[in-house]
Amino acid sequence: MKVGVLTGGGDCPGLNAVIRSVVRKGVQEYAFDFVGVRDGWLGLLQDAVMPLDVPAVRGILPRGGTILGSSRTNPLKHEDGLRRVRDTLAAHGVDALVVIGGEDTLGVATELSGQGVPLVGVPKTIDNDVSGTDCTFGFNTAVGIATEAIDRLHTTAESHMRTLVVEVMGRHSGWIALHAGVAGGANVILIPERPFDIDQVCEQVKSRFKINYAPIVVAAEGAVPKEGQMFLKDQSLDEFGHVRLSGIGEWLAQEISERTGKDARTTVLGHVQRGGTPSPFDRWLATRFGLHAIDAVKDGDFGTMVALQGTRIVRHPLADATARTKLVDPSLYDEFEVFFG
């Protein structure tokens, strides 16, 4: 059997660990052959594939990014996209695909699976917003990076007695903001799942200054005020219809400064959360996902996604996993509200 491996969407720490484990087990245990698809779904549209064997994946476990490249390409938005995907697979004798991606990449995988393309999904995203799995790899690394940044910002905030607003990624889910905010001792945490009251935010900030403490506000990029609109610097859309979220941090800093009379600055962590070497946990989880994904291919259990549930790796229907975005449960947010108002 020949298996294609594809990484789509935004890059993510741990992608190479999945590629490595899929290829190593597939070759050594099942005698499969492999090809890597370049630049996500774009590679299947452009017939861009590369040989993939055990020597090609040596030493990539600790590397961030993906050796295969990635893109935010939706083949279903391109003329004859499905036919071109099938033609590329047929031209290289690919019998099945391992598709590693987030909600958009796996959403395409769900559509293609329904059209008869044999594939198995592996959930990745720093946003942790894929349903059916307790955790996606990449999330732990991103939280660690954001937490370290918050730790560092505490000291400079205290030195100048100013509010520092930290804008983190997560699109329409607040997992990174909540986890990093709690771990970093933030005083205000704003997530998309719960629109915020700017007056309450400013009152919380002022209460911290009263005890001679410089407050830290952590805001997910998709956070919105109760009676306002999402703040966007860029209105353009990608092929999945997503806007490029950014701007809430700067707006918050301006409002806080004007309403409290205290200086406020913004730090937008941006892509630094996605880059660099994966954490030990993400290497471990990505490796387990890869091992179980190639088992699913061997079993012919297509149209499924490997998922972490508790401590077990299970197979979850792709259609169910991509039917909705996994958001922060309000009860989880409420558990910590005593710490950040």
Coordinates of C-alpha atoms in Angstrom, one line a residue:
M1 CA 0.0 0.0 0.0
K2 CA 1.2 3.5 -0.7
V3 CA 0.1 6.2 1.7
G4 CA 0.2 10.0 1.2
V5 CA 0.8 12.4 4.1
L6 CA -0.5 15.9 4.1
T7 CA -0.2 18.9 6.5
G8 CA -2.6 21.7 5.9
G9 CA -3.6 25.0 7.5
G10 CA -1.4 27.0 9.9
D11 CA 1.9 25.5 10.9
C12 CA 1.9 24.0 14.4
P13 CA 4.6 22.5 16.8
G14 CA 4.4 18.7 16.6
L15 CA 3.6 18.3 12.9
N16 CA 6.9 16.7 12.2
A17 CA 6.5 14.3 15.1
V18 CA 3.3 13.0 13.5
I19 CA 5.0 12.6 10.1
R20 CA 7.9 10.8 11.7
S21 CA 5.7 8.3 13.6
V22 CA 3.4 7.6 10.7
V23 CA 6.3 6.8 8.3
R24 CA 8.4 4.9 10.8
K25 CA 5.6 2.5 11.9
G26 CA 4.1 2.3 8.4
V27 CA 7.4 1.2 6.9
Q28 CA 8.8 -0.9 9.7
E29 CA 5.6 -2.7 10.8
Y30 CA 3.4 -2.7 7.7
A31 CA 5.9 -2.3 4.8
F32 CA 3.9 0.6 3.4
D33 CA 5.4 3.1 0.9
F34 CA 4.9 6.8 1.5
V35 CA 4.8 10.1 -0.4
G36 CA 4.6 13.5 1.2
V37 CA 2.1 16.1 -0.3
R38 CA 3.7 19.5 -0.5
D39 CA 2.0 22.6 0.9
G40 CA -1.2 21.0 2.0
W41 CA -4.2 20.6 -0.4
L42 CA -2.3 22.8 -2.8
G43 CA 0.1 20.0 -3.5
L44 CA -2.7 17.7 -4.7
L45 CA -4.0 20.5 -7.0
Q46 CA -0.6 21.1 -8.5
D47 CA 0.7 17.5 -8.5
A48 CA 3.5 18.4 -6.0
V49 CA 4.6 15.4 -4.0
M50 CA 7.9 14.2 -2.6
P51 CA 9.3 10.8 -1.6
L52 CA 8.9 10.1 2.1
D53 CA 10.9 7.3 3.8
V54 CA 12.6 6.6 7.1
P55 CA 15.8 8.5 6.3
A56 CA 13.7 11.5 5.4
V57 CA 12.1 11.7 8.8
R58 CA 15.2 11.1 10.9
G59 CA 16.0 14.0 13.3
I60 CA 12.7 15.9 12.8
L61 CA 11.0 15.1 16.1
P62 CA 12.1 18.3 17.9
R63 CA 11.6 20.6 14.8
G64 CA 8.8 23.0 14.6
G65 CA 6.8 23.7 11.4
T66 CA 6.5 20.9 8.8
I67 CA 9.0 19.5 6.4
L68 CA 6.1 19.1 3.9
G69 CA 5.1 22.7 3.9
S70 CA 1.5 24.0 4.4
S71 CA -1.0 26.4 3.0
R72 CA -4.6 27.5 3.6
T73 CA -5.8 26.1 0.4
N74 CA -9.4 24.8 0.0
P75 CA -9.4 22.5 -3.1
L76 CA -13.1 22.6 -3.3
K77 CA -12.9 26.3 -4.1
H78 CA -10.8 25.7 -7.1
E79 CA -12.0 24.7 -10.6
D80 CA -12.2 20.9 -10.9
G81 CA -10.7 20.6 -7.5
L82 CA -12.0 17.2 -6.7
R83 CA -11.0 15.8 -10.1
R84 CA -7.5 17.3 -9.7
V85 CA -7.1 15.8 -6.3
R86 CA -8.1 12.3 -7.6
D87 CA -5.8 12.6 -10.6
T88 CA -2.8 13.4 -8.5
L89 CA -3.5 10.5 -6.1
A90 CA -4.0 8.2 -9.1
A91 CA -0.8 9.4 -10.9
H92 CA 1.3 8.5 -7.9
G93 CA -0.5 5.3 -7.0
V94 CA -1.6 6.6 -3.6
D95 CA -4.1 4.3 -1.9
A96 CA -4.9 6.4 1.2
L97 CA -4.1 9.7 2.8
V98 CA -3.2 10.7 6.3
V99 CA -4.5 14.3 6.6
I100 CA -3.0 16.4 9.5
G101 CA -4.8 19.6 10.1
G102 CA -7.3 21.7 12.0
E103 CA -11.0 22.3 11.6
D104 CA -10.6 23.7 8.0
T105 CA -8.2 21.1 6.7
L106 CA -10.3 18.3 8.3
G107 CA -13.5 19.9 7.0
V108 CA -12.2 19.4 3.5
A109 CA -11.1 15.9 4.5
T110 CA -14.7 15.2 5.6
E111 CA -16.1 16.4 2.2
L112 CA -13.5 14.3 0.3
S113 CA -14.1 11.3 2.4
G114 CA -17.8 11.6 1.5
Q115 CA -16.8 11.6 -2.1
G116 CA -15.0 8.3 -1.7
V117 CA -11.4 9.4 -1.0
P118 CA -9.9 7.0 1.5
L119 CA -8.3 9.0 4.3
V120 CA -7.7 9.3 8.1
G121 CA -7.5 12.6 10.0
V122 CA -5.1 13.8 12.7
P123 CA -6.2 16.9 14.6
K124 CA -3.7 19.7 15.0
T125 CA -4.1 23.3 16.0
I126 CA -2.7 25.6 18.7
D127 CA -6.3 26.8 19.2
N128 CA -7.6 23.4 20.6
D129 CA -10.9 23.9 18.9
V130 CA -11.4 20.6 17.1
S131 CA -14.3 18.6 18.5
G132 CA -14.1 15.0 19.5
T133 CA -10.6 15.2 21.1
D134 CA -9.8 16.4 24.6
C135 CA -6.6 18.1 23.2
T136 CA -4.9 18.9 19.9
F137 CA -1.1 18.8 19.7
G138 CA 0.4 22.3 19.4
F139 CA -1.9 23.7 22.1
N140 CA 0.4 22.8 25.0
T141 CA 3.3 24.5 23.3
A142 CA 1.3 27.7 22.5
V143 CA 0.1 27.9 26.1
G144 CA 3.6 27.5 27.4
I145 CA 4.9 30.3 25.1
A146 CA 2.0 32.6 26.1
T147 CA 2.5 31.9 29.8
E148 CA 6.2 32.7 29.7
A149 CA 5.4 36.0 27.9
I150 CA 2.9 36.9 30.6
D151 CA 5.4 36.1 33.3
R152 CA 7.9 38.4 31.7
L153 CA 5.4 41.2 31.2
H154 CA 4.5 41.2 34.9
T155 CA 7.9 42.6 35.7
T156 CA 8.0 45.4 33.1
A157 CA 4.4 46.3 34.0
E158 CA 5.3 46.7 37.7
S159 CA 8.4 48.7 36.9
H160 CA 6.3 51.3 35.1
M161 CA 3.0 50.8 36.9
R162 CA 1.1 50.5 33.7
T163 CA -1.5 48.1 32.3
L164 CA -0.2 45.6 29.8
V165 CA -2.7 44.0 27.4
V166 CA -1.6 40.6 26.0
E167 CA -3.4 39.5 22.8
V168 CA -3.2 35.8 22.1
M169 CA -4.4 33.6 19.3
G170 CA -7.3 31.2 19.3
R171 CA -9.7 32.6 16.7
H172 CA -13.2 32.1 18.0
S173 CA -12.3 29.9 21.0
G174 CA -10.6 31.1 24.2
W175 CA -8.6 28.0 25.2
I176 CA -5.2 29.7 24.9
A177 CA -6.3 32.9 26.7
L178 CA -7.9 31.0 29.5
H179 CA -5.1 28.5 30.1
A180 CA -2.2 31.0 29.7
G181 CA -4.1 33.7 31.6
V182 CA -4.7 31.5 34.6
A183 CA -1.2 30.0 34.6
G184 CA 0.4 33.5 34.2
G185 CA -1.7 35.2 36.9
A186 CA -3.5 37.6 34.7
N187 CA -6.0 39.9 36.4
V188 CA -8.5 40.0 33.5
I189 CA -9.1 37.3 30.9
L190 CA -11.3 37.9 27.9
I191 CA -12.5 35.1 25.7
P192 CA -14.8 35.0 22.6
E193 CA -17.3 32.7 24.3
R194 CA -18.2 35.5 26.8
P195 CA -18.6 39.1 25.5
F196 CA -17.1 41.5 28.0
D197 CA -18.2 44.8 29.6
I198 CA -15.4 47.3 29.1
D199 CA -16.6 49.2 32.2
Q200 CA -16.1 46.1 34.3
V201 CA -12.7 45.6 32.8
C202 CA -11.6 49.1 33.7
E203 CA -13.0 48.8 37.2
Q204 CA -10.9 45.6 37.7
V205 CA -7.9 47.4 36.4
K206 CA -8.4 50.4 38.7
S207 CA -8.9 48.1 41.7
R208 CA -5.4 46.6 41.0
F209 CA -3.8 50.0 40.9
K210 CA -5.3 50.9 44.2
I211 CA -3.2 48.2 45.9
N212 CA -0.1 49.4 44.0
Y213 CA -0.2 46.5 41.5
A214 CA 0.2 46.7 37.7
P215 CA -2.6 44.7 36.0
I216 CA -2.2 42.2 33.2
V217 CA -5.2 41.8 30.7
V218 CA -5.1 38.7 28.5
A219 CA -7.5 38.9 25.5
A220 CA -8.1 36.2 22.9
E221 CA -7.9 37.7 19.4
G222 CA -11.6 36.9 18.9
A223 CA -12.8 38.6 22.1
V224 CA -15.6 41.2 21.6
P225 CA -17.3 43.7 23.9
K226 CA -21.0 43.1 24.7
E227 CA -22.4 45.9 22.6
G228 CA -19.7 46.2 19.9
Q229 CA -18.3 44.5 16.9
M230 CA -15.1 42.5 16.4
F231 CA -12.1 44.7 15.8
L232 CA -10.3 43.9 12.6
K233 CA -7.3 45.4 10.9
D234 CA -7.7 43.4 7.8
Q235 CA -11.1 42.6 6.2
S236 CA -9.8 40.2 3.6
L237 CA -10.8 36.6 3.7
D238 CA -8.9 33.4 3.1
E239 CA -10.2 30.5 1.0
F240 CA -12.1 29.2 4.0
G241 CA -13.9 32.5 4.5
H242 CA -11.9 33.5 7.6
V243 CA -10.9 37.1 8.4
R244 CA -7.5 37.7 9.8
L245 CA -8.3 38.5 13.4
S246 CA -6.3 41.3 15.1
G247 CA -6.9 44.7 16.8
I248 CA -8.8 43.9 20.0
G249 CA -5.6 44.3 22.0
E250 CA -4.8 47.8 20.7
W251 CA -8.5 48.9 21.2
L252 CA -8.5 47.6 24.8
A253 CA -5.2 49.4 25.7
Q254 CA -6.6 52.7 24.3
E255 CA -9.9 52.4 26.1
I256 CA -8.3 51.4 29.4
S257 CA -5.8 54.3 29.2
E258 CA -8.6 56.8 28.5
R259 CA -11.0 55.5 31.1
T260 CA -8.5 54.9 33.9
G261 CA -6.0 57.7 33.3
K262 CA -3.2 55.2 33.6
D263 CA -0.8 54.2 30.8
A264 CA -1.7 51.0 28.9
R265 CA 0.3 49.2 26.3
T266 CA -0.3 46.2 24.1
T267 CA 1.7 43.1 23.3
V268 CA 0.4 41.0 20.4
L269 CA 2.1 37.5 20.6
G270 CA 0.9 36.5 17.1
H271 CA 2.8 33.8 15.3
V272 CA 5.5 33.4 18.0
Q273 CA 2.9 31.1 19.6
R274 CA 3.0 28.7 16.6
G275 CA 6.7 28.7 16.0
G276 CA 9.7 26.9 17.5
T277 CA 10.2 23.5 19.0
P278 CA 7.2 21.5 20.4
S279 CA 6.9 20.9 24.1
P280 CA 7.5 17.3 25.4
F281 CA 3.8 16.8 25.8
D282 CA 3.1 17.8 22.2
R283 CA 5.9 15.5 20.9
W284 CA 4.3 12.7 22.9
L285 CA 0.8 13.4 21.8
A286 CA 1.7 13.9 18.1
T287 CA 3.7 10.7 18.1
R288 CA 0.8 8.7 19.6
F289 CA -1.6 10.3 17.0
G290 CA 0.7 9.2 14.2
L291 CA 1.0 5.6 15.4
H292 CA -2.7 5.3 15.7
A293 CA -3.5 7.0 12.4
I294 CA -1.4 4.5 10.5
D295 CA -3.1 1.7 12.3
A296 CA -6.4 3.1 11.1
V297 CA -5.1 3.1 7.6
K298 CA -4.0 -0.5 7.9
D299 CA -7.4 -1.4 9.2
G300 CA -9.1 0.4 6.3
D301 CA -11.0 2.5 8.9
F302 CA -11.3 5.6 6.7
G303 CA -13.4 8.7 7.4
T304 CA -12.2 8.7 10.9
M305 CA -10.0 11.0 13.0
V306 CA -7.7 9.9 15.8
A307 CA -8.5 11.6 19.1
L308 CA -7.4 11.9 22.7
Q309 CA -10.1 11.0 25.1
G310 CA -8.9 10.8 28.7
T311 CA -5.6 9.0 28.3
R312 CA -6.7 6.8 25.4
I313 CA -6.3 7.4 21.7
V314 CA -9.6 6.5 19.9
R315 CA -11.1 6.8 16.5
H316 CA -13.7 9.4 16.1
P317 CA -16.0 10.0 13.0
L318 CA -14.6 12.9 11.0
A319 CA -18.1 14.2 10.2
D320 CA -18.8 14.5 13.9
A321 CA -15.5 16.2 14.7
T322 CA -15.9 18.9 12.0
A323 CA -19.6 19.5 12.6
R324 CA -18.9 22.2 15.2
T325 CA -16.1 24.2 16.8
K326 CA -15.1 23.1 20.3
L327 CA -15.5 26.2 22.5
V328 CA -14.7 26.9 26.2
D329 CA -17.4 25.6 28.5
P330 CA -18.7 28.5 30.5
S331 CA -18.5 26.4 33.7
L332 CA -14.8 26.1 33.2
Y333 CA -14.4 29.8 32.8
D334 CA -16.5 30.3 36.0
E335 CA -14.2 28.1 38.0
F336 CA -11.5 30.7 37.8
E337 CA -13.5 33.9 37.8
V338 CA -12.7 34.6 41.4
F339 CA -9.1 35.3 40.3
F340 CA -9.7 37.7 37.4
G341 CA -13.1 39.4 38.1

